[in-house]
Coordinates of C-alpha atoms in Angstrom, one line a residue:
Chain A
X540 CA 0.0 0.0 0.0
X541 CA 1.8 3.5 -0.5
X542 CA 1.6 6.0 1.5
X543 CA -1.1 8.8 2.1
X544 CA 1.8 11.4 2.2
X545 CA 1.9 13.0 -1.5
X546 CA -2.3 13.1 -1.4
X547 CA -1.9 15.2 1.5
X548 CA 0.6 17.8 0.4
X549 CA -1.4 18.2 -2.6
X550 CA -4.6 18.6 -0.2
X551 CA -2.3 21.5 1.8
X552 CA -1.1 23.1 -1.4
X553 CA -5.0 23.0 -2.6
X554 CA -6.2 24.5 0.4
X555 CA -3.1 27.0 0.6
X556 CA -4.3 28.2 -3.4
X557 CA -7.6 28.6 -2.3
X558 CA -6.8 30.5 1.0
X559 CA -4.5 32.6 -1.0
X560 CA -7.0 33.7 -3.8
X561 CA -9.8 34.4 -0.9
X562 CA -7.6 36.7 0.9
X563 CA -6.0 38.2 -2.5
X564 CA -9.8 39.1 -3.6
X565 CA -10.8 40.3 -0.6
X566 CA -7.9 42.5 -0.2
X567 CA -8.3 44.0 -3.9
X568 CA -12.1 44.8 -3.3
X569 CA -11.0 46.6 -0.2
X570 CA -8.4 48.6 -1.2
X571 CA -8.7 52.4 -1.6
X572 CA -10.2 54.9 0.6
X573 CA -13.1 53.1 2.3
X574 CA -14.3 50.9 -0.7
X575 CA -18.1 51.6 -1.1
X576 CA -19.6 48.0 -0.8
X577 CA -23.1 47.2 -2.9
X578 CA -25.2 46.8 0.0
X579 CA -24.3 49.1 2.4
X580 CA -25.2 52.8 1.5
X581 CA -22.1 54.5 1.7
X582 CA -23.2 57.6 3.9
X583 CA -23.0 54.7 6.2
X584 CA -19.4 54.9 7.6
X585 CA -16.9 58.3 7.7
X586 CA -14.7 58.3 5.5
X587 CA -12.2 61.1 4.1
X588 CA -13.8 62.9 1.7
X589 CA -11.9 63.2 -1.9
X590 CA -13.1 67.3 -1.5
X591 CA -10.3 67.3 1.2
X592 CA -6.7 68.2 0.6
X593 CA -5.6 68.7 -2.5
X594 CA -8.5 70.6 -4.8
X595 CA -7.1 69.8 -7.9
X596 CA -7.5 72.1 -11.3
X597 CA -9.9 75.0 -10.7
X598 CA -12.7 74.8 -11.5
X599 CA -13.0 71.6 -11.9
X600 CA -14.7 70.1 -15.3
X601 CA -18.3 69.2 -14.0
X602 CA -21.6 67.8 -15.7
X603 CA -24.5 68.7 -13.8
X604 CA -25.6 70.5 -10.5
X605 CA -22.9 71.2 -8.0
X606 CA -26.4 70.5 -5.5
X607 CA -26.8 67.2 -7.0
X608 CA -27.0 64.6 -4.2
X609 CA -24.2 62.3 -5.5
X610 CA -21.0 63.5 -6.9
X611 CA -19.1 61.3 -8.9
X612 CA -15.3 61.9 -9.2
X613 CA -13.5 60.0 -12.2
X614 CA -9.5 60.3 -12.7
X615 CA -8.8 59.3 -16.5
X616 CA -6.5 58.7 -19.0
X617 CA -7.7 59.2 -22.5
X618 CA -5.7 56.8 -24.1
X619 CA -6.6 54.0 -21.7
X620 CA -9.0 51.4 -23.4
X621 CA -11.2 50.8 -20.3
X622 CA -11.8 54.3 -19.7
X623 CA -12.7 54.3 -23.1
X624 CA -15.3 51.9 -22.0
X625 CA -16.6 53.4 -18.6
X626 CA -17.1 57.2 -21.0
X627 CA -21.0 55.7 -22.4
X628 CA -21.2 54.1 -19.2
X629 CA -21.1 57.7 -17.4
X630 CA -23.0 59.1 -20.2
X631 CA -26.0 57.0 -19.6
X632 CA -25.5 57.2 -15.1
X633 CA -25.7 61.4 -16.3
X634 CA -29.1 60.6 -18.4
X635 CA -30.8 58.8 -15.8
X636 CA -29.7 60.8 -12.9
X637 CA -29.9 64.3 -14.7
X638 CA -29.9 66.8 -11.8
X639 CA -29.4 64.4 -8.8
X640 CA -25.3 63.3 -10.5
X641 CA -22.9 65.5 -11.2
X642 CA -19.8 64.2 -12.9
X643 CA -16.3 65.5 -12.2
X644 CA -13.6 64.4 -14.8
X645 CA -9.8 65.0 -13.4
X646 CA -6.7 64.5 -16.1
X647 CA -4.8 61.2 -15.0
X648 CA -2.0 60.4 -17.8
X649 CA 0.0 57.8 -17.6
X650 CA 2.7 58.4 -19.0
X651 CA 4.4 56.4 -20.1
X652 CA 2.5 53.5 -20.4
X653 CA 0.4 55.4 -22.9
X654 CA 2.6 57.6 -25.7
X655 CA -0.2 60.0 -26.4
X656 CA -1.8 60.2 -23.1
X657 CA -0.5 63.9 -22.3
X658 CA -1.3 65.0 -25.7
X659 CA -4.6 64.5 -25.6
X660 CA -5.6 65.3 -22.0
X661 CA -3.6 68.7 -23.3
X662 CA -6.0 68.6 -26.0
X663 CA -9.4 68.5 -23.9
X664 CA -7.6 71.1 -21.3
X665 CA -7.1 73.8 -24.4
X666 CA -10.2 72.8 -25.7
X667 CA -11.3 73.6 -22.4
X668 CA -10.3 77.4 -22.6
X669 CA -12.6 77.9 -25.3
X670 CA -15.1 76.0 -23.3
X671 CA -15.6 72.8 -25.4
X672 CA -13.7 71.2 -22.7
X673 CA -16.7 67.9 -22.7
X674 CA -16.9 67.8 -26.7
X675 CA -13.0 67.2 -26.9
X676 CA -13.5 64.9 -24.4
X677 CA -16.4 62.6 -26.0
X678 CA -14.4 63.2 -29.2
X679 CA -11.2 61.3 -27.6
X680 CA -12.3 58.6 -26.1
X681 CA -15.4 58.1 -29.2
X682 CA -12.3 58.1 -31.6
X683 CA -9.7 56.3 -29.1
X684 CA -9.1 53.5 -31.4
X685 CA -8.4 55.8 -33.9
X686 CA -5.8 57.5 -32.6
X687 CA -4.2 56.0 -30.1
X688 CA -1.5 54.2 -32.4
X689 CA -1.0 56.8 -34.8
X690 CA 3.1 58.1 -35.0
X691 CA 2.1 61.7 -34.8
X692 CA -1.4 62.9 -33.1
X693 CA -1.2 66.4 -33.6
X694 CA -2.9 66.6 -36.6
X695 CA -6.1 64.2 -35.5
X696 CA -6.2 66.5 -32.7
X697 CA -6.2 69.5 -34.7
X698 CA -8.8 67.8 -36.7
X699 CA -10.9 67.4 -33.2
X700 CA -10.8 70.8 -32.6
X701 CA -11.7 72.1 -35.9
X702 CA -15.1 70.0 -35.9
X703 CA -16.4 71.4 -32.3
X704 CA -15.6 74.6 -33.8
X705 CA -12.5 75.8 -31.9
X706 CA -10.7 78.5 -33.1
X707 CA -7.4 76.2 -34.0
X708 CA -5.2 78.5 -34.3
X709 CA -5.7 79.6 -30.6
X710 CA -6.3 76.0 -29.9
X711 CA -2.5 75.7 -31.2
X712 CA -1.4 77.7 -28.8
X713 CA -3.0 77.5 -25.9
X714 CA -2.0 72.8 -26.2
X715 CA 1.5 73.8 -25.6
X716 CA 0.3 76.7 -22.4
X717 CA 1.4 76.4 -19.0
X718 CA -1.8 77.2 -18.3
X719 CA -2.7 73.5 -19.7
X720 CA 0.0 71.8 -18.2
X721 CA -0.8 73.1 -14.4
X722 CA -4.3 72.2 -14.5
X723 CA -2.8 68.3 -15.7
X724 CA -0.5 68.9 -13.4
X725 CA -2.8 69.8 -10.5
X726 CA -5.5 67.3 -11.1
X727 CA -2.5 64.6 -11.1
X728 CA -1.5 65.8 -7.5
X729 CA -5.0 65.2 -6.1
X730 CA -4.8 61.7 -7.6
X731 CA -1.7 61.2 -6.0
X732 CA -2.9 62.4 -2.7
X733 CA -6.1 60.3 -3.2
X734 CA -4.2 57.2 -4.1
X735 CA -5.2 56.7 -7.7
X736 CA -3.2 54.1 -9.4
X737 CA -4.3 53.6 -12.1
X738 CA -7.4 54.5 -14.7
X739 CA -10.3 54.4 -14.4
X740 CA -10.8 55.2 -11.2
X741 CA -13.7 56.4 -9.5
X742 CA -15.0 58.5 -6.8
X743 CA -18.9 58.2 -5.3
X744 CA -19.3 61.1 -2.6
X745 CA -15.5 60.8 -1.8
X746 CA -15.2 57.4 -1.9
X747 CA -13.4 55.0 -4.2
X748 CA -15.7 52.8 -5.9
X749 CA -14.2 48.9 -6.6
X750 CA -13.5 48.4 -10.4
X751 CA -15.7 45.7 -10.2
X752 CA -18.4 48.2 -9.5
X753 CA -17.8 50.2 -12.8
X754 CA -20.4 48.5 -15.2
X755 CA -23.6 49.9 -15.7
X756 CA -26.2 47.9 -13.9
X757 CA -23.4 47.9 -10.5
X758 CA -22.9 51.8 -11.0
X759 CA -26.6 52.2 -11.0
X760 CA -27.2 50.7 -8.0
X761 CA -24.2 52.3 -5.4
X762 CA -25.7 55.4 -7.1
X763 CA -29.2 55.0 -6.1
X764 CA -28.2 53.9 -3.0
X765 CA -25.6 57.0 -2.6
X766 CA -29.3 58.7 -3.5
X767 CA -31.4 56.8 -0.4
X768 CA -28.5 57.2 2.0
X769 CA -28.7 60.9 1.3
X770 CA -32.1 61.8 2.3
Chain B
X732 CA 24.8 -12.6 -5.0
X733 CA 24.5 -9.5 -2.4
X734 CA 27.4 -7.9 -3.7
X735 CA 26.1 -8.3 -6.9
X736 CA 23.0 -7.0 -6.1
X737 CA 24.4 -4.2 -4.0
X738 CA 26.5 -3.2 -6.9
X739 CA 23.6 -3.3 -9.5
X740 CA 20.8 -1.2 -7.3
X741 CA 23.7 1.4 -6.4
X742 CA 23.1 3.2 -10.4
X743 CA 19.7 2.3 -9.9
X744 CA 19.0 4.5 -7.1
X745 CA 21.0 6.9 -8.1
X746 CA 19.3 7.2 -10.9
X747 CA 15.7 7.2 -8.5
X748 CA 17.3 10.1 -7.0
X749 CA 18.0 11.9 -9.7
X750 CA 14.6 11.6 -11.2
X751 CA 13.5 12.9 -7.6
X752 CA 15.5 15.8 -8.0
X753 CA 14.0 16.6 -11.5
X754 CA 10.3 15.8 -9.8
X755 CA 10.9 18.6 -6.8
X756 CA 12.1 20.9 -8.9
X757 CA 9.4 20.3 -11.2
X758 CA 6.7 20.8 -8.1
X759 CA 8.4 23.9 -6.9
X760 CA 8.4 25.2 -10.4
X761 CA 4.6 24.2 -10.3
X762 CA 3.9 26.3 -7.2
X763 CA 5.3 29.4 -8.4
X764 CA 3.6 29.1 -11.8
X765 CA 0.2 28.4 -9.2
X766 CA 0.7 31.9 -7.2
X767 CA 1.4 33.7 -10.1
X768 CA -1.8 32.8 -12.0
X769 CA -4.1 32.5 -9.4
X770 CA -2.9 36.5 -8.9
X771 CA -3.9 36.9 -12.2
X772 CA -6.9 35.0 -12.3
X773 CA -7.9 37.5 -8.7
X774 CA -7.2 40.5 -10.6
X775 CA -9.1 39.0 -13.4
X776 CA -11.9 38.7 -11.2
X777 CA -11.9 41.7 -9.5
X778 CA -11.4 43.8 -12.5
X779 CA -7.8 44.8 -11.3
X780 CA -6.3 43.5 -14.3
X781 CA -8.4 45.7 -17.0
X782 CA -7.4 49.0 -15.0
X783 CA -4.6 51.1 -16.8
X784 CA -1.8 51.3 -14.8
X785 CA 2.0 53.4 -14.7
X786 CA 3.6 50.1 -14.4
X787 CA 2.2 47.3 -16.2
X788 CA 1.5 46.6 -19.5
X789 CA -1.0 43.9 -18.4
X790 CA -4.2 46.0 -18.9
X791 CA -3.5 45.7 -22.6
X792 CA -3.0 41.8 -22.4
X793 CA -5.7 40.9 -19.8
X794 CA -8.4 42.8 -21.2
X795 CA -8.1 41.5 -24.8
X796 CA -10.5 39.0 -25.8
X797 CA -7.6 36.3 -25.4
X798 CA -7.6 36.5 -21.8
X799 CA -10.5 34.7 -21.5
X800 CA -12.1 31.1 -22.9
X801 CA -15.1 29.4 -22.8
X802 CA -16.2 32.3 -20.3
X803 CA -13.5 31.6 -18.3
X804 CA -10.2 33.7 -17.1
X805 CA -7.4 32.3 -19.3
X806 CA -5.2 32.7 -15.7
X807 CA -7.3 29.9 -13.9
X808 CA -7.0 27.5 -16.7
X809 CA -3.2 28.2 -15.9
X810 CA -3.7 27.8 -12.5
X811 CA -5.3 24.4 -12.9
X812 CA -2.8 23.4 -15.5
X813 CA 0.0 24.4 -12.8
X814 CA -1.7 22.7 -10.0
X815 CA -2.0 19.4 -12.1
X816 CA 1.7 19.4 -12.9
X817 CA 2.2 19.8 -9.2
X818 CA -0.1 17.4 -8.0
X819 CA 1.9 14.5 -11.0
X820 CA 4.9 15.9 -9.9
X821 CA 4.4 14.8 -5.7
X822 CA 2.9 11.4 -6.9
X823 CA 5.7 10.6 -9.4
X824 CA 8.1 11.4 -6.3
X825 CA 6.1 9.2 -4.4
X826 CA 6.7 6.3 -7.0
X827 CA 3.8 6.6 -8.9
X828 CA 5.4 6.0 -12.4
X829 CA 2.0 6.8 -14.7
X830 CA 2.1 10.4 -12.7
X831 CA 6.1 10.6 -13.9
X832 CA 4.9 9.7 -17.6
X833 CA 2.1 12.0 -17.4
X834 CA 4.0 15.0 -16.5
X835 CA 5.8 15.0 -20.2
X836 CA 2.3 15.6 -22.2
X837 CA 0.9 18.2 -20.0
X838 CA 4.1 19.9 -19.7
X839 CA 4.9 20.0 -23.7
X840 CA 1.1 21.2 -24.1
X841 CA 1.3 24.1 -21.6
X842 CA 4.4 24.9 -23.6
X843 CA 2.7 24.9 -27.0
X844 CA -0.1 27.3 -25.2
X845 CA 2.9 29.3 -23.7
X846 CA 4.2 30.2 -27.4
X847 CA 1.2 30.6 -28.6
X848 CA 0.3 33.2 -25.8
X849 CA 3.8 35.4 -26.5
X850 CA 3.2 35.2 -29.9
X851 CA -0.1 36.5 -29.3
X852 CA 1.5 39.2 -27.2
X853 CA 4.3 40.1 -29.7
X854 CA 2.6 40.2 -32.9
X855 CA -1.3 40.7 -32.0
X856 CA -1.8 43.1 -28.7
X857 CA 1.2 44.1 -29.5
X858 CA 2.0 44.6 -25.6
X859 CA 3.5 42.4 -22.7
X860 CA 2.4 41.9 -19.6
X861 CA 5.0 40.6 -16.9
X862 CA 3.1 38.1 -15.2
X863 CA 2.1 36.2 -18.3
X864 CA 5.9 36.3 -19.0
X865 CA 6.8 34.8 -16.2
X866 CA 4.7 32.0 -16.3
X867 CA 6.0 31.3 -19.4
X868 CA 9.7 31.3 -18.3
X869 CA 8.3 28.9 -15.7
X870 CA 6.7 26.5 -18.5
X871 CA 9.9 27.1 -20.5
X872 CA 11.9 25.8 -17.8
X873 CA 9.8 23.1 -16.7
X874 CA 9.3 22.1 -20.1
X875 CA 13.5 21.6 -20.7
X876 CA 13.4 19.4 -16.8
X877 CA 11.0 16.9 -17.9
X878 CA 12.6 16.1 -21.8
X879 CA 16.1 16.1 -20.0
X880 CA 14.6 13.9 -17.7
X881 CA 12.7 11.8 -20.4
X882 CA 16.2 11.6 -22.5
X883 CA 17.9 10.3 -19.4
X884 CA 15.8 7.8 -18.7
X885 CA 15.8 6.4 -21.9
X886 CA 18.9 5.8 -21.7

């Protein structure tokens, strides 16, 4: 008969894989400042508040009423394909929520994982001076694909501005500003103080939201229960 | 006749010692392979893995429809495939010869999938992530263990 030995390390190693994935999950859904869990309203416990501390760029690049009940905070990278996928996602939370969501979008580069990333949040930011900051920005992450492994994106940029009417040739100048690097620059230090690590990440009344949250039916509901906590 | 005998089982278990040697590095191979894609398979999971990052270039990798078959994270398939080498690997040190033969098969195959993955990487996404190269460094390696092996037991 042979022995009962080898059965059991593999039982240990088994139990040790399992054990080890459990606590690995739980610690990545965890992670962040206070994670906002899907059944408990978040007004429930205290944490910091991403309004604290460092402001980032002023003012801030909103959609909807600073009095809406539930502010949602996003740190993104223009270039990065799942933020690319979250942008209809937020459009359609701001549809259904209208008046009671406002949306904050804060420039989060990374560069450089992604070669054009600083190009085209300085895009959107000189956009923004002629206040089509929120056209750029659809027009980015709409046209991502097309873009984001082209040699030289200057001219597809250019191109951007032109069709949501900028005047380009101020739009030429105003890319390159130090106006439009300070506001990246600014709305990278609040991610930094927040502990953003990478894009997309999210904010729901100051508190990070788990990317597992980020799809549209998960959004919807730590939104609407951001909106019962509230009352 | 024990002299003989002595002298014949000395190459003999030499040789069992050897192939011992080969089987525990084989399993300890196994185990890192095992942490590193259950990792994966958690960040899978938890969406982790899909987040752009400064550091990685996994996002690119992990959230490409590769990453996934049958509905399932291509990282626990790994994980499995890593935990069944390790499990053959114990047995064959353990005597079990069919678990010894059964290790060259499932090794060579997650060595096929291992190419095909980095060539997936380096002519398709057209990005690498560091994880999935390491467990392809551990296949590699494993992979050149069990045919030495094999060839020295043919012998």
């Amino acid at each position: 008969m042979k022995s009962k030995t080898p059965f059991i390390i593999i039982l240990l190693v088994l139990a040790v894989a399992i054990g080890g994935a459990w606590y690995l999950k739980k610690a990545a859904t965890s992670q962040g400042h206070g994670a906002i869990s899907n059944r408990t309203p978040a007004s429930n416990t205290t944490p910091p508040p991403a309004t604290a501390g460092v402001n980032g760029a002023e003012p801030p690049h909103t959609l909807g009423p600073t009095s809406a009940k539930v502010h949602l905070e996003e740190f993104g990278d223009f270039e990065c394909p799942p933020c690319g996928l979250l942008h209809p996602i937020l459009q359609q939370m701001q549809t259904e929520f209208s008046d009671r969501l406002q949306i904050t979008f804060r420039e989060f580069p990374l560069v450089p994982t992604h070669q054009h990333a600083m190009a085209a949040a300085s895009a959107a930011e000189a956009a923004a001076l002629q206040g089509k900051f929120w056209e750029m920005h659809d027009l980015l992450y709409e046209h991502q694909k097309d873009w984001h492994e082209v040699f030289d994106v200057r001219p597809i940029f250019e191109g951007y501005a032109k069709q949501i009417g900028l005047d380009v040739e101020r739009y030429k100048r105003d890319v390159n500003s130090d106006p439009v690097a300070d506001r990246i620059i600014q709305d990278g230090k609040r991610g930094h103080y927040l502990g953003v690590k990478g894009t997309p990440t999210v904010f729901l009344n100051g508190r990070e939201v788990p990317f597992e949250s980020l799809p549209a039916d998960k959004l919807r509901v730590l939104i609407n229960s951001e909106l019962s906590g509230s009352k | 006749m024990t002299i003989e005998s002595s002298t014949l089982s000395k190459p003999s278990s030499l040789a069992a010692k050897r192939r011992n040697l080969f089987y525990i590095a084989i399993a300890l191979l196994s185990l890192v392979g095992l942490a590193d894609s259950i990792y994966l398979t958690v960040q899978h999971i938890t969406g982790e893995s899909v987040r752009c990052t400064i550091i990685s270039g996994c996002s690119e990798v992990l959230s490409s429809s590769y990453a996934v078959i049958g509905g399932y994270p291509l990282a626990s398939i790994g994980a499995f495939a890593y935990f069944s080498v390790f499990s053959l690997a114990i047995l064959a040190v353990f005597g079990y010869r069919l678990a010894g033969q059964l290790l060259l098969p499932v090794v060579l195959a997650m060595c096929l999938v291992s190419l095909w993955l980095i060539y997936l990487q380096a002519f398709v996404i057209r990005h690498f992530c560091q994880f999935c190269l390491l467990s392809a460094g551990i296949t590699f390696t494993m992979t050149v263990l069990v045919l030495v092996n094999w060839r020295l037991n043919r012998r």
